[in-house]
Amino acid sequence: MFESFLFNTFCFTCLSFSLLLYSYDLFFLSLLSFLMFGLFLFKHFSPTSKIKIPENFQVLIVGAGFSGICMGKKLSDLGVKYKILEKSSQLGGTWWENTYPGCGCDIPSHLYSFSFFLNPSWSKVYSKQKEILEYLKTAAQRFNVSPHILYNQHVASCTWDKTTNLWEVT
């Protein structure tokens, strides 16, 4: 009860302070105060422990591109068993498949990164295919996602079985 009161008081104080600074045209201080509040929330409410799940529960992820690698990392953080089915012989999704001359990203590389694995060393603002693919391989290795990937696995269909409450993936 008391901790909840302290937290609510802290939240109200931070937000009030941000608005007060903003009202005095101190935009940057207001922004800094608000960001500090966000960091506080992130620190206190991001999952730091494993969750309880049934013994036979497992997640199946289709594709080892950006989304598949991200999902694998997040499931590992929570202690959830998973497999990633990748149709190609390598991870990377579109960054493995597309190798045409000049292939690259039209989004600035600093924004086209995992929030949990920022890369301050991109060689260009708009990185090319090889550099992005290397970033994905490094992320998959660093967060131990690679051992969960099954390569050359083409998914033709996914059907929900109402009797077993399970997906049938072929």
PDB file of N, CA and C in Angstrom, residues 45 47 51 89 109 113 115 127 145-146:
ATOM      1  N   PHE A  45       9.212  -1.553 -14.420  1.00  0.00           N
ATOM      2  CA  PHE A  45       8.127  -2.357 -14.960  1.00  0.00           C
ATOM      3  C   PHE A  45       8.513  -3.225 -16.146  1.00  0.00           C
ATOM      4  N   PRO A  47       9.965  -6.617 -17.694  1.00  0.00           N
ATOM      5  CA  PRO A  47      10.040  -7.963 -17.113  1.00  0.00           C
ATOM      6  C   PRO A  47      11.483  -8.365 -16.852  1.00  0.00           C
ATOM      7  N   ILE A  51       8.459 -16.208 -16.606  1.00  0.00           N
ATOM      8  CA  ILE A  51       7.043 -16.379 -16.296  1.00  0.00           C
ATOM      9  C   ILE A  51       6.749 -17.868 -16.134  1.00  0.00           C
ATOM     10  N   SER A  89      18.242 -21.076 -46.173  1.00  0.00           N
ATOM     11  CA  SER A  89      19.350 -21.780 -45.535  1.00  0.00           C
ATOM     12  C   SER A  89      20.103 -20.890 -44.553  1.00  0.00           C
ATOM     13  N   SER A 109      19.534   3.835 -40.460  1.00  0.00           N
ATOM     14  CA  SER A 109      19.948   2.619 -39.758  1.00  0.00           C
ATOM     15  C   SER A 109      19.789   2.701 -38.249  1.00  0.00           C
ATOM     16  N   SER A 113      16.909  -0.612 -36.007  1.00  0.00           N
ATOM     17  CA  SER A 113      17.694  -1.447 -35.096  1.00  0.00           C
ATOM     18  C   SER A 113      16.798  -1.921 -33.968  1.00  0.00           C
ATOM     19  N   SER A 115      15.689  -2.138 -30.230  1.00  0.00           N
ATOM     20  CA  SER A 115      15.841  -1.213 -29.096  1.00  0.00           C
ATOM     21  C   SER A 115      16.756  -1.801 -28.034  1.00  0.00           C
ATOM     22  N   SER A 127      22.074   2.060 -44.403  1.00  0.00           N
ATOM     23  CA  SER A 127      22.978   0.921 -44.575  1.00  0.00           C
ATOM     24  C   SER A 127      22.562   0.023 -45.732  1.00  0.00           C
ATOM     25  N   VAL A 145      19.679 -16.813 -30.063  1.00  0.00           N
ATOM     26  CA  VAL A 145      18.498 -17.162 -30.852  1.00  0.00           C
ATOM     27  C   VAL A 145      18.858 -18.204 -31.916  1.00  0.00           C
ATOM     28  N   SER A 146      20.076 -18.153 -32.426  1.00  0.00           N
ATOM     29  CA  SER A 146      20.500 -19.040 -33.526  1.00  0.00           C
ATOM     30  C   SER A 146      20.239 -20.523 -33.280  1.00  0.00           C
TER      31      SER A 146
END
